[in-house]
Structures are given as C-alpha cells and as structure tokens.
Coordinates of C-alpha atoms in Angstrom, one line a residue:
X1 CA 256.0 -10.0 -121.2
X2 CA 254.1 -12.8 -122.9
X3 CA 254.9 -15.0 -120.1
X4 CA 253.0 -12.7 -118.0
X5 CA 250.6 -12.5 -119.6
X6 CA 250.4 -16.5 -120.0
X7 CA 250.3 -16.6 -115.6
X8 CA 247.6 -14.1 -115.6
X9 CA 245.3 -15.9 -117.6
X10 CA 245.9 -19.0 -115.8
X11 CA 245.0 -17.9 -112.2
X12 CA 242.2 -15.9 -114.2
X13 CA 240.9 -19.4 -115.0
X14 CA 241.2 -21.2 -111.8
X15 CA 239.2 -18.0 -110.0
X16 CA 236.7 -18.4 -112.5
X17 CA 236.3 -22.1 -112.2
X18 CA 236.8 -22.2 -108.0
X19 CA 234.4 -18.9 -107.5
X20 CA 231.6 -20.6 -105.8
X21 CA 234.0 -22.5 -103.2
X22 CA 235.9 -18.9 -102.4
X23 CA 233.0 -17.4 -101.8
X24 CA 232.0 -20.1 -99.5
X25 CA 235.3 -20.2 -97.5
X26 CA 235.1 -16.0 -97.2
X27 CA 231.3 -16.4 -95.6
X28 CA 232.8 -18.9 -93.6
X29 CA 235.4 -16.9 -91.6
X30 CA 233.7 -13.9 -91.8
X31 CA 230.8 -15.8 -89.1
X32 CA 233.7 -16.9 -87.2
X33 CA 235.3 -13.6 -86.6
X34 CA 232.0 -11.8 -85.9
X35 CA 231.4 -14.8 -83.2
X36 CA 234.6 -14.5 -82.0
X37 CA 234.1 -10.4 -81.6
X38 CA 230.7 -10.9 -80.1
X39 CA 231.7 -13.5 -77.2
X40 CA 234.2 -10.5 -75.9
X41 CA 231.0 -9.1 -74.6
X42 CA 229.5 -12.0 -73.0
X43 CA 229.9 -12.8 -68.9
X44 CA 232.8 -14.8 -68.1
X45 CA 230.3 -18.3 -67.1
X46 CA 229.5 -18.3 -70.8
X47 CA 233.2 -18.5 -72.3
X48 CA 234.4 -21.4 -73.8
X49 CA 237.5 -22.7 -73.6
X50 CA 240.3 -24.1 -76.4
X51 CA 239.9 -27.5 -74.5
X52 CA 235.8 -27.5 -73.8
X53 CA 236.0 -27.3 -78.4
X54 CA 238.5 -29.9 -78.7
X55 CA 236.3 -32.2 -76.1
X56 CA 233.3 -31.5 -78.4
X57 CA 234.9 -31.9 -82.0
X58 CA 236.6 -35.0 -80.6
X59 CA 232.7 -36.3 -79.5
X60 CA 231.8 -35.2 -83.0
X61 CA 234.0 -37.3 -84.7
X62 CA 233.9 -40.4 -82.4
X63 CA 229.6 -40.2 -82.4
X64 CA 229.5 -43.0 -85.3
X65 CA 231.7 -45.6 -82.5
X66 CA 229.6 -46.9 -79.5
X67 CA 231.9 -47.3 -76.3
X68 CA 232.8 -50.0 -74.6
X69 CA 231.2 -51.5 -72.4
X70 CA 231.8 -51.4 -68.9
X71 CA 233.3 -54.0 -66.9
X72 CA 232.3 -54.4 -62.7
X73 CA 236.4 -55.2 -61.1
X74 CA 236.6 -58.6 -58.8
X75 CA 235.6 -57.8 -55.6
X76 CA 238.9 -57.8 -53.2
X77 CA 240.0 -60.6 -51.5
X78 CA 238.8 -60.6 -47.9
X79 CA 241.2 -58.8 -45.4
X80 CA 243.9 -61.2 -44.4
X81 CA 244.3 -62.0 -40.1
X82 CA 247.8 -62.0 -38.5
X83 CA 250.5 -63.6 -41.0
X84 CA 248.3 -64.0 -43.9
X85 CA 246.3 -67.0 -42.9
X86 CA 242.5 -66.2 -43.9
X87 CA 239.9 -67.6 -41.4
X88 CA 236.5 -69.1 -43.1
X89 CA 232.9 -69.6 -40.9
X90 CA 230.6 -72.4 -41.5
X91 CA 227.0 -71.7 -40.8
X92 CA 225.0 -74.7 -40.3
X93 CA 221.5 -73.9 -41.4
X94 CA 218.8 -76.4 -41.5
X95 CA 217.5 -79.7 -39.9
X96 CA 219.7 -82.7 -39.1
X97 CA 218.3 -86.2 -37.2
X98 CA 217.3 -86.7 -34.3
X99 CA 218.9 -87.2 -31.3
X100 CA 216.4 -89.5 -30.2
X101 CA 212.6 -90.4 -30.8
X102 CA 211.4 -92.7 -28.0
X103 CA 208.3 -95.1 -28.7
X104 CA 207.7 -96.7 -25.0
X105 CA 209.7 -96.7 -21.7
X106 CA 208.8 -99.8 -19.6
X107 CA 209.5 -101.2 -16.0
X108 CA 212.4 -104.5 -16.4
X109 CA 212.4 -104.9 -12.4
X110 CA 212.1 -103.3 -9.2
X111 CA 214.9 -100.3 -10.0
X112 CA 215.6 -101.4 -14.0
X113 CA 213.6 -99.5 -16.7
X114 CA 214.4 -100.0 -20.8
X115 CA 213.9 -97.5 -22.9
X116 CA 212.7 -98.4 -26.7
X117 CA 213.1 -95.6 -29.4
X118 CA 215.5 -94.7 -32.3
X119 CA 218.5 -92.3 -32.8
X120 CA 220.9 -90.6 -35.4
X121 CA 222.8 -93.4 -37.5
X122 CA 225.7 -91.6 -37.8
X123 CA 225.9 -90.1 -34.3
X124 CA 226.5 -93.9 -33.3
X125 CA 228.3 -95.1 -36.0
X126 CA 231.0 -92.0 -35.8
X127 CA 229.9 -91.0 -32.0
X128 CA 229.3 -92.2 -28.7
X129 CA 226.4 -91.3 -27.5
X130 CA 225.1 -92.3 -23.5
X131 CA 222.4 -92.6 -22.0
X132 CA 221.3 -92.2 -18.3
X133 CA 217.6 -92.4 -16.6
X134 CA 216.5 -90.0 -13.9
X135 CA 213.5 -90.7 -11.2
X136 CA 211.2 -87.6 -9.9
X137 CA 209.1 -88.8 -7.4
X138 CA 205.6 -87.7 -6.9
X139 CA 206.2 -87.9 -2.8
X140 CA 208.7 -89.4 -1.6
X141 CA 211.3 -86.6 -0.9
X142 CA 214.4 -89.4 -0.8
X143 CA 213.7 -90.6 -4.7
X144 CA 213.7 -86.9 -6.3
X145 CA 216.0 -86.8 -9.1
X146 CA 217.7 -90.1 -7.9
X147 CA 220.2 -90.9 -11.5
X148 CA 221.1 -94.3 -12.6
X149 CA 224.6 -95.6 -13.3
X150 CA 225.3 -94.6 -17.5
X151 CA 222.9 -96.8 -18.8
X152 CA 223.4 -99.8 -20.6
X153 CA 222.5 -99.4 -24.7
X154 CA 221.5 -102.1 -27.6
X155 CA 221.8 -101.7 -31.9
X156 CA 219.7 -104.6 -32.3
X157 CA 219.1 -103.8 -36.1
X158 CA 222.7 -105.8 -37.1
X159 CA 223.3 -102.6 -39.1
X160 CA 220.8 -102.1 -41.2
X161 CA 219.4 -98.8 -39.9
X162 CA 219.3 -96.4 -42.5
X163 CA 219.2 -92.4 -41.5
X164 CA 217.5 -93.9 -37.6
X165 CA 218.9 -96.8 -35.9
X166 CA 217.3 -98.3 -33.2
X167 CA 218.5 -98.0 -29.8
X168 CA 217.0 -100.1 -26.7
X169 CA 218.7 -98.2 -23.5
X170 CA 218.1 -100.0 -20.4
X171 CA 219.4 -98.2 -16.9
X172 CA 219.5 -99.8 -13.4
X173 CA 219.0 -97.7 -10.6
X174 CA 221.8 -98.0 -7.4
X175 CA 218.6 -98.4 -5.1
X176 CA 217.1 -101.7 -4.4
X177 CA 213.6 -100.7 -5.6
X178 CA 212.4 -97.2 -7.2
X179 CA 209.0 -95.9 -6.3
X180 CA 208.9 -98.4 -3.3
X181 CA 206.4 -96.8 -1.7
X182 CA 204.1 -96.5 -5.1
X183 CA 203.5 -93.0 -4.7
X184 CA 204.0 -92.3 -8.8
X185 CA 206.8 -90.5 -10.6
X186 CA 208.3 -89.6 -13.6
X187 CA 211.5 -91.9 -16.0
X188 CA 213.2 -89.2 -17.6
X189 CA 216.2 -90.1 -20.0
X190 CA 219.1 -87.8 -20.3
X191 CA 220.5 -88.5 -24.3
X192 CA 223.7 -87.2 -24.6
X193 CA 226.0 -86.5 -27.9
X194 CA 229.9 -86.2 -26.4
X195 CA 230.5 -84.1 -29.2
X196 CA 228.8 -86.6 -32.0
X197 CA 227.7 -84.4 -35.3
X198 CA 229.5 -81.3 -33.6
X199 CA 232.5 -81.5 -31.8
X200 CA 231.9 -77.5 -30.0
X201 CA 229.0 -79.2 -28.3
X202 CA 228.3 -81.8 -25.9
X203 CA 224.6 -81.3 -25.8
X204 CA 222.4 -83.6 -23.3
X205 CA 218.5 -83.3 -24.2
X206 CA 216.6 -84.1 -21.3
X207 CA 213.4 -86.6 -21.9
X208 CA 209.9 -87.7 -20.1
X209 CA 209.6 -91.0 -21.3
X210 CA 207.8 -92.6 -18.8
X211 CA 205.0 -92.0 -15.6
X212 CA 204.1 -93.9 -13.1
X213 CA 200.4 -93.2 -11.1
X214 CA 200.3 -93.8 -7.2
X215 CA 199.6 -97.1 -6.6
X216 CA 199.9 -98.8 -10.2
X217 CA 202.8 -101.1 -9.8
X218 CA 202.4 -104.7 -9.3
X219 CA 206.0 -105.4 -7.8
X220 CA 205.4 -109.0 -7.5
X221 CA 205.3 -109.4 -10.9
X222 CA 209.5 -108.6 -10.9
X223 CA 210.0 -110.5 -7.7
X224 CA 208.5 -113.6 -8.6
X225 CA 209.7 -115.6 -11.7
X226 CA 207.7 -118.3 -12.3
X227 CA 204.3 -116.6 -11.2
X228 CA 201.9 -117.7 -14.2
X229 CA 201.3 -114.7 -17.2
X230 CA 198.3 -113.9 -18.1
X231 CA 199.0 -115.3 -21.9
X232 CA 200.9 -118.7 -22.9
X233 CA 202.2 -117.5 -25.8
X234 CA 202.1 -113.9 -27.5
X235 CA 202.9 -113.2 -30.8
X236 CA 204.9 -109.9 -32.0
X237 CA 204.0 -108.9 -35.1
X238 CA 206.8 -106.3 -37.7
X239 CA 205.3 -103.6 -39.1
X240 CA 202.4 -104.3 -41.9
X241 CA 202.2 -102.2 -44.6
X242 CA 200.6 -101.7 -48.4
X243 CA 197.6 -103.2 -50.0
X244 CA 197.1 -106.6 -47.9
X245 CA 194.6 -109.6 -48.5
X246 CA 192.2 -109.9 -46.2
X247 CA 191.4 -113.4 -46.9
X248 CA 195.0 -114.1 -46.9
X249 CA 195.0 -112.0 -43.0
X250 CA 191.5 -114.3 -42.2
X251 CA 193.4 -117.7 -42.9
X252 CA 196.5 -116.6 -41.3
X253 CA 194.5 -115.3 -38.0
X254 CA 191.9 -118.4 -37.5
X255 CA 195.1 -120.9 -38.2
X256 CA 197.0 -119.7 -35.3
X257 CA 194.1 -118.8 -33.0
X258 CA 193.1 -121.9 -32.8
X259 CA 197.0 -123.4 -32.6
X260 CA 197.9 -121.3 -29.9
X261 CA 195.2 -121.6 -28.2
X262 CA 192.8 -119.6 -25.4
X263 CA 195.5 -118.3 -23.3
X264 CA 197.1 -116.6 -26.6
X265 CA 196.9 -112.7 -27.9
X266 CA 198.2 -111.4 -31.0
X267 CA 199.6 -108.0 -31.0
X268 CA 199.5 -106.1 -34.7
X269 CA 201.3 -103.2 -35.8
X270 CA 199.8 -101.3 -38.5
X271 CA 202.5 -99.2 -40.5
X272 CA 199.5 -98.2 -43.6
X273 CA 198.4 -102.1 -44.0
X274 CA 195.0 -102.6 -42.4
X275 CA 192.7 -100.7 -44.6
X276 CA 189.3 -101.1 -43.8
X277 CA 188.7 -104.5 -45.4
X278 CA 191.6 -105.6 -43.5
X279 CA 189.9 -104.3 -40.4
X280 CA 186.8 -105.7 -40.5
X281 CA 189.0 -109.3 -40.9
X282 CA 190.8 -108.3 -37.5
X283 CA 187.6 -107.1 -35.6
X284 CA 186.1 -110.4 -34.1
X285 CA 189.2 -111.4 -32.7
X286 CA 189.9 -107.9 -31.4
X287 CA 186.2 -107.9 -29.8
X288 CA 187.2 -111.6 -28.4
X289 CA 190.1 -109.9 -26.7
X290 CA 192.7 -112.5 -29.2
X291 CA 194.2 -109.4 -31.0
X292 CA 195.5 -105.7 -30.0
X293 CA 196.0 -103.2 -32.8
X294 CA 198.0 -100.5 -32.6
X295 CA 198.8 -97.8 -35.3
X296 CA 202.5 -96.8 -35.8
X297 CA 201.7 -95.0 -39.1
X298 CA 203.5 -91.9 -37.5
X299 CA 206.6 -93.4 -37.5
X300 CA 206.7 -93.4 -41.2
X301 CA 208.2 -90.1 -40.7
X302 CA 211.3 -91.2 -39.5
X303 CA 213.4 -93.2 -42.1
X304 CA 214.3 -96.3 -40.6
X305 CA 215.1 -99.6 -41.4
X306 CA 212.0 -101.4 -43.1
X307 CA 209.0 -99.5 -41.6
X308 CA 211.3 -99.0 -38.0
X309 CA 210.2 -102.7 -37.9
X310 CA 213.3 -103.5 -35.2
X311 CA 211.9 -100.6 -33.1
X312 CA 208.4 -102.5 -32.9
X313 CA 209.4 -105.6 -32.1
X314 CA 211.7 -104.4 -29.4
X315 CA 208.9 -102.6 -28.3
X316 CA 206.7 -105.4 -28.2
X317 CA 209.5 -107.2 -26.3
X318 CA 209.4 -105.1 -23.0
X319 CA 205.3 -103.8 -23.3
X320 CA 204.5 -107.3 -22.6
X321 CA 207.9 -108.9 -21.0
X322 CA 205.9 -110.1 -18.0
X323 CA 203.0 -111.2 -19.4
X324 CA 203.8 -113.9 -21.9
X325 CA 205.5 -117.4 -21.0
X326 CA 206.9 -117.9 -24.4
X327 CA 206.9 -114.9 -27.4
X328 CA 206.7 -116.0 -30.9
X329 CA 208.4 -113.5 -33.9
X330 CA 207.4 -114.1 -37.4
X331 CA 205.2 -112.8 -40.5
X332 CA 201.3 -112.9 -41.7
X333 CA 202.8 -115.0 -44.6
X334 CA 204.2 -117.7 -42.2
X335 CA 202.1 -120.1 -41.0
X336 CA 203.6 -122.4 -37.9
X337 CA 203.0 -126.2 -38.3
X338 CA 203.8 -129.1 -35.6
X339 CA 203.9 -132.3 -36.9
X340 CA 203.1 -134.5 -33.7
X341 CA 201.6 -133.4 -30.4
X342 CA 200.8 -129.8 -29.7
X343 CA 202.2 -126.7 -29.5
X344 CA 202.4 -127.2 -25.7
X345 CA 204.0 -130.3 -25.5
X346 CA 206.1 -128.4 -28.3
X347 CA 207.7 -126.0 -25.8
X348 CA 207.7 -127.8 -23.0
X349 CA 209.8 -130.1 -24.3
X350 CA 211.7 -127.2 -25.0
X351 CA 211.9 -125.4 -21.4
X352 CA 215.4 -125.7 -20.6
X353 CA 216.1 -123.2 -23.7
X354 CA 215.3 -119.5 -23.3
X355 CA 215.2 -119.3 -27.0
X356 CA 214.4 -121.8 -30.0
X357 CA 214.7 -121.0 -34.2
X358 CA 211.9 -122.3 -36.5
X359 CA 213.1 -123.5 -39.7
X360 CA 211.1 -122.2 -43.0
X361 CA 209.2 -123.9 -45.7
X362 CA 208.8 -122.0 -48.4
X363 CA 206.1 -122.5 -50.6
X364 CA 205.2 -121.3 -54.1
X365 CA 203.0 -118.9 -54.4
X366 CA 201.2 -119.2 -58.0
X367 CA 201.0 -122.9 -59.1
X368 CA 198.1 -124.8 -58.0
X369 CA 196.7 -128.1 -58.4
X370 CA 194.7 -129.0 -61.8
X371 CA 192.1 -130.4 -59.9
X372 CA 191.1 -126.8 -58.4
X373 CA 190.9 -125.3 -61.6
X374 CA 187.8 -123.6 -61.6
X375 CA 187.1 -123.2 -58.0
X376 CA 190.1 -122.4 -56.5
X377 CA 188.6 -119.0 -55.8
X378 CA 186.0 -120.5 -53.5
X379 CA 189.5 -122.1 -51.7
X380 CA 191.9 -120.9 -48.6
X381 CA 195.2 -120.3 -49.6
X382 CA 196.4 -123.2 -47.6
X383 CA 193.9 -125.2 -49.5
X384 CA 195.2 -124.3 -53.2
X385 CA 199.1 -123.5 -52.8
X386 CA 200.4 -126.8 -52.4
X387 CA 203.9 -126.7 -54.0
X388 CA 207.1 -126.9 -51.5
X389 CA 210.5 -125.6 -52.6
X390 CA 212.8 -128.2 -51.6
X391 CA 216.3 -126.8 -53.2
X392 CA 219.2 -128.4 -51.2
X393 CA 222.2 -127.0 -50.2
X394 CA 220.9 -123.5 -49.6
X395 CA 220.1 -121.4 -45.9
X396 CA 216.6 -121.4 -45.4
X397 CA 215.3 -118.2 -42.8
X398 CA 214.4 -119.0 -39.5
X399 CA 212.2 -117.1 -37.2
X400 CA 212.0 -117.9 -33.5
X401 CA 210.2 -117.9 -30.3
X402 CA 211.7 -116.7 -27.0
X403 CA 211.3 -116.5 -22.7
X404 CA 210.9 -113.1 -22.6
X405 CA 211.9 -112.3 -19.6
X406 CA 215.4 -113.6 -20.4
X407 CA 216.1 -111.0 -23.3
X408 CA 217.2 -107.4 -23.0
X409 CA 216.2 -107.0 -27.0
X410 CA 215.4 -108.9 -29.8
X411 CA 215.5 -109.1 -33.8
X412 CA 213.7 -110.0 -36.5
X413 CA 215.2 -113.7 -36.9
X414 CA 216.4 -114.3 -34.0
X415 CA 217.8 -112.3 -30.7
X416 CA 221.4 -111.8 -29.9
X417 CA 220.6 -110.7 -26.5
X418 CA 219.0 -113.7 -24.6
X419 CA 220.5 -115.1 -21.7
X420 CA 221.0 -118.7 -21.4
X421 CA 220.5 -121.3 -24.2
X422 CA 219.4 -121.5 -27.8
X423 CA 219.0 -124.4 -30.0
X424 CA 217.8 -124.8 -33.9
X425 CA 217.8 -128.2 -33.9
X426 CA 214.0 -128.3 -33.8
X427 CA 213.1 -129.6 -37.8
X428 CA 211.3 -132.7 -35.8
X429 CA 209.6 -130.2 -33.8
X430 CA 208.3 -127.4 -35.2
X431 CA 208.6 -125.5 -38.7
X432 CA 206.7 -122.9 -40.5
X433 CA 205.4 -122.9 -44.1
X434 CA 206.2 -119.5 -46.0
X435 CA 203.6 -118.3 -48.6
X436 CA 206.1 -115.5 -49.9
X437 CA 204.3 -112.5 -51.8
X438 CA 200.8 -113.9 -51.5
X439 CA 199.7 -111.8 -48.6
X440 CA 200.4 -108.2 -50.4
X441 CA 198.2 -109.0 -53.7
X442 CA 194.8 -108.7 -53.9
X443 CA 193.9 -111.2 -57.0
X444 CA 193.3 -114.4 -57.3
X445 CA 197.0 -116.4 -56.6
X446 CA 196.5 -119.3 -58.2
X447 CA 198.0 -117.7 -62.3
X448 CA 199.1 -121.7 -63.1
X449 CA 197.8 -125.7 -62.7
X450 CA 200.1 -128.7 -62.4
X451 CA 198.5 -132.7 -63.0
X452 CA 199.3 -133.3 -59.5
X453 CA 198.4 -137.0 -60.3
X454 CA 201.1 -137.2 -63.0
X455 CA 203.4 -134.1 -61.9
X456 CA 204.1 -134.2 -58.1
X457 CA 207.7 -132.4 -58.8
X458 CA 208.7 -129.5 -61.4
X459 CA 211.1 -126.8 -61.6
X460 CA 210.4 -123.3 -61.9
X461 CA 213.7 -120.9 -62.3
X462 CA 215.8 -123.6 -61.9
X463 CA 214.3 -124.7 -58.6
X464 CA 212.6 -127.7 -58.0
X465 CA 208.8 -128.0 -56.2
X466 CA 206.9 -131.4 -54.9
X467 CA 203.6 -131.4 -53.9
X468 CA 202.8 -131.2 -50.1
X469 CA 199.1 -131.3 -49.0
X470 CA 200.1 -130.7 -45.3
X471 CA 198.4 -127.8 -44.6
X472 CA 195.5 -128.6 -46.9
X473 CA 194.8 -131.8 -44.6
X474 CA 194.0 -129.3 -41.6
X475 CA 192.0 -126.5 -43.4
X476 CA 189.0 -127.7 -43.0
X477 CA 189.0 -127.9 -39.4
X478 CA 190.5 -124.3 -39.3
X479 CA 187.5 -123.4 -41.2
X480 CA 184.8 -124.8 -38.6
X481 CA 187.0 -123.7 -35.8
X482 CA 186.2 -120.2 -37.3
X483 CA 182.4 -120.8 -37.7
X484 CA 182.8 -121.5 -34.1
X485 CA 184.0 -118.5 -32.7
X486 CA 182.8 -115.5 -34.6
X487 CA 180.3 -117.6 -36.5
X488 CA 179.7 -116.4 -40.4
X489 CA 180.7 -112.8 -40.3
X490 CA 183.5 -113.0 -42.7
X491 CA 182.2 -115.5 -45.2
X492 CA 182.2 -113.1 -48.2
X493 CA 185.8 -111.5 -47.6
X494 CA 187.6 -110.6 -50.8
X495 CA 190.9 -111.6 -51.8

C-alpha cells in the first residue's frame, strides 16, 4: 500500500513539473485532427498527398544547404562515316599572295614580248607555275587570239625574294612577226598555278599587260642590230628610299653627267626617297631631258626583296633595251672613276664583251682631312672624304655595265642571263669609289680630322685607310661643269 502510494506521488510530480509541455503537445494534435477533418470537405484538386508532405519537409530541412551547381555535359562526338573514320573540312578564309603583279610588258623582237612583274614566293619555290602570252588583234582577223609556245620564265633575285619574287616571263610567238601589219592589239598573259598553294585547283588568271596603237611600232628597231640608240649609255637606278641628301644627290648627278656625257639619260626610281628637296636637286636635269623620274612608291605594298629593287631594274632592262648602247647598274653612293682616257675609249676597248664588272673602292664615310676643319661644310663630299679602305684579302662588290640587247634579265651586281662574254678584269680600266651610308644622312659627314701631312694611313675597327685625293683632284671641274649647265640654281642645297 505504501508503495503505491510512493508511484503516485511520483507521476504526481512529473505532471506537475511537465504541465506546460502536455498542454502544448494536446493543442498540438487537436489542430491536426480538426485539419485533417476539415480537408474531407475540400474538392479533390486541393488534396495533398503523403508524398507532396514528405517533398516539402524534406525542402524544409535541406533549405540551410545550397545545391550544386549545375554542370553543361561535353557536346557528343561528331557522327562517325562508314567504318568509324571521321572526315574534317578546312575552310580557307582570308587573303593569300598574289599570283602575279605585273609592272611593264615590253616588245624583245618582231614576235618576242617579256613580261616584268612579281609572283608568290612559295608558289615557285614549292610549284610550278607557267606562263604563256596571247595576241588580240585590233584588225587583222588572222592574229586574234594567236598563243605563244609556254613561255620562257626568269628568278633573277638569286633567292632573296621574300613573300614576292620576281619573275621576268618572256614568250615568242610561232609567227615570224606579230602585229605585222601595225594595226594595234592587246599582250595578254595567261599565269597559271598547276595546282601550286592548292592542289583541287589549277587556276589560270588571265592578264592585259600590254597595248599596242595602230601604227606605233618601229620594227626596224628589232631588225637592225647595230642601228645607233638614241643614248650611249643609260643608267638604271634600284629603288631610292628614306631621308636622302640632296647635296650628296647634286654631287652624285653633275659627276656623272658630265662623265657620261650628252648622249646619256639617267632613269630614277623613287620608292619614298625624293622628297621635295631632293626634287628640286633632280629638276634641272630632268628639264634638260638628262633624267626620267618615275614613282614606284605603290609597290611598297607588296613585300619584296629590298624595295622590289630586282623588279625595277629588270624593268629598266627591257623599257629601254633598244635605246641604250651600253647600260650601267649601280647606286647614288657610287661614283664611277676612269683613270686614263674616257669613258668611251673605256667601252670601246671593251666591245667584244656583252657585259663588264666594276670593281669597288670603298671609302670612309666620317674622317676627313685636318686641313678642312672648319669649312668642310662649304665642301662636296668628294672634296672632304678622302680616306680609302684598302683591307687585303677580302671580296670587294662589283657592279656592272651591260649590251642590253644581249640580256634576257639582269641583277643588282651583275646579270646571269647575258649572252656572250663577260670579263672583270677591268681594275686598269674602270672602278668606282663607294661613299657607303653618306647619302641617307642629312648632317654634316665629316664627325673626325686626320693630320693628313703626318697621318696618310690609320685603322679604324681593325681596318686600315690611306689617304686618296683622286676624286678631290676633279671636283672642281665638276663644279663649273655644273655652273655651266643649269647655272646657280642649286647653290644653297642643304646637306
């Protein structure tokens, strides 16, 4: 009995102490019975499921983590062809060089024409490319589209073409004479890749490069060989570029007026070099009829070798071919010298060669004699630079002078494609004296004085210089020469 009594008043004490939380768990399922009795009476679209509360008590209790994030799957591999082998396109998109970029077509005979221009590097390095010319005739109905044989083609750049390379094509026709009865008509050259830069292709661009007016051919100009040209000698100039001297340009173009003589003309190509300083140097001899300028600034566009300078002079070649008895290739740095007699006797003595080198002498360009000191501003550059590199042992440039109508092309040194003989024994002959650098600044070059009465030889980076006054000793009649012709328009020409 008093054990009973002992359990009583122990759950007596624990209802007493928990009252608050039984009440709270009573209110509690008494709200969820009366909800469950009152959804009995709702429409069937608003019941909730057992699963639809366990989705949102699971939501409930996952709110605090964030999910993960989402991840896009690798796009499938590309549907495989027959057996598994995957076939890929190349698109080519963009531009590529040229196939070719002619600067002059010119007559070589009665039914030969050359073609001067520049074409892809690689195409002939990796392809073969050919060439063939096609004649329309303005009249005569038995020369329309009349084709040559595949034309014969030259690299005369000995490699060094960079993206261009330049490409002298010359075709011969199978008739004796095209155009014979002078009635005009068109050269057009047919360029064609045989699959160079993309084997699928063998494209052939067609190409005007040449018309002839009715009645503008001279054909006895081809069929006579030693009819006299209107020049004696010519002179082909590379391409001139950057900030020039135009004293240096006045000295160098009285000098060799007046050594080649009246029936001379000097043809200069302008690549960005003959600003207008320069130009008013050049313009008494161009109003003389002594110099033709011609601007080739546009084919800066075009990378080439050296301002496309192989293209010029092969262009100057064949433009005047059959109008010069002798053409001369060297620089506005370079001055020719001959020693005894004239230039004449020069190359007569040298007839029975179609081609002769000129041997350089280079000089230096800053040291001057201590005796100038002071005035050597008022002095020609022939005047003041007076120290002669005379290293031995070592290959000095050459440039050249050739019959013109023996070469199919030429270089910048010399040609490889001249027909007949070629000698460089000419030292006792002829020589040129090479002021290297001198002609591209525009200061005063004289930057250090030798004693030339107690120093006539000194080294300079190892290589040794003694005086020579050649070209000093003939400066002053270059000078009234100059007074002579265009009289003192270009006294007060900077440096």
């Amino acid at each position: 009995m008093k054990e009973k009594e002992e359990k009583k008043t122990i759950l007596s004490l624990i209802t007493w102490n928990y009252t608050a939380e039984v009440k709270l768990l009573v209110t509690a399922l008494l709200i969820l019975c009366t909800i469950a009795t009152l959804f009995q009476f709702f429409p069937s679209r608003f019941a909730i499921s057992t699963s639809d509360l366990r989705v949102c008590i699971t939501r409930l209790s996952n709110s605090t983590t964030p999910p993960p994030p989402e991840t896009t799957p690798p796009p499938p591999p590309p549907p495989p062809d027959v057996k598994g082998v995957v076939k890929r396109v190349f698109k080519p998109t963009g531009a590529v060089a040229y196939n070719f970029i002619s600067m002059g077509a010119y007559r070589g005979g009665d039914n030969i024409f050359t073609v001067v221009g520049i074409s892809s590097k690689p195409l002939h390095v990796y392809g073969n490319p050919s060439y063939q010319c096609q004649w329309i005739s303005n009249g005569n109905p038995n020369m329309i589209n009349v084709t040559s044989n595949v034309a014969n083609k030259i690299l005369p750049d000995w490699g060094y073409g960079r993206m261009y390379t330049v490409v002298v094509v010359t075709c011969e026709f199978s008739v004796p004479v095209v155009n014979t009865d002078n009635s005009g008509g068109k050269l057009v050259l047919l360029a064609t890749t045989n699959g160079g830069g993309d084997t699928n292709y063998n494209v052939t661009d067609v190409i005007q490069v040449m018309e002839e007016l009715p009645d503008s051919v001279d054909f006895t100009v081809f069929s006579n060989a030693n009819a006299n040209p209107k020049y004696d000698y010519l002179y082909c100039g590379s391409s001139l570029y950057g900030n020039l001297s135009p004293q240096r340009v006045r000295e160098w173009i009285a000098y060799h007026v007046k050594l080649f003589g009246e029936k001379s003309h000097f043809v200069i190509h302008d690549a960005g070099g003959i600003h207008q300083e320069v130009m008013e140097v050049l313009k008494p001899w161009i109003e003389l009829g002594y110099v033709t300028l011609q601007d080739i600034r546009d084919q800066e566009r075009f990378d080439g070798y050296y301002h496309n300078q192989f293209m010029i002079v092969n262009d100057c070649l064949h433009r005047y071919k059959f109008m010069a008895k002798w053409m001369f290739f060297f620089d506005v740095d370079e001055f020719i010298y001959v020693p005894k007699g004239t230039l004449k006797s020069v190359v007569d003595s040298l007839q029975d060669f179609n081609q002769f080198t000129i041997e350089q002498r280079p000089m230096n360009g800053k040291t001057c004699v201590l005796s100038d000191y002071g005035k050597a501003h008022r002095k020609w550059g022939i005047e003041k630079l007076l120290y002669k590199d005379v290293k031995r042992g070592i290959r000095k440039d050459r440039k050249y002078a050739i019959q013109p109508r023996a070469a199919s092309a030429c270089g910048v040194h010399m040609s490889q494609n001249v027909r007949g003989r070629t000698t460089h024994k000419t030292e006792d002959k002829i020589s040129y004296y090479h002021y290297h650098g001198t002609i591209a600044e525009r200061r005063e070059p004289c930057r250090k004085y030798m004693n030339s009465t107690t120093t006539t030889t000194f080294y300079e980076d190892k290589t040794p210089y003694t005086l020579d006054t050649t070209l000093r000793g003939v400066a002053l009649s270059v000078k009234k020469f100059e007074h002579k012709m265009i009289g003192d328009r270009l006294q007060n020409t900077r440096q």
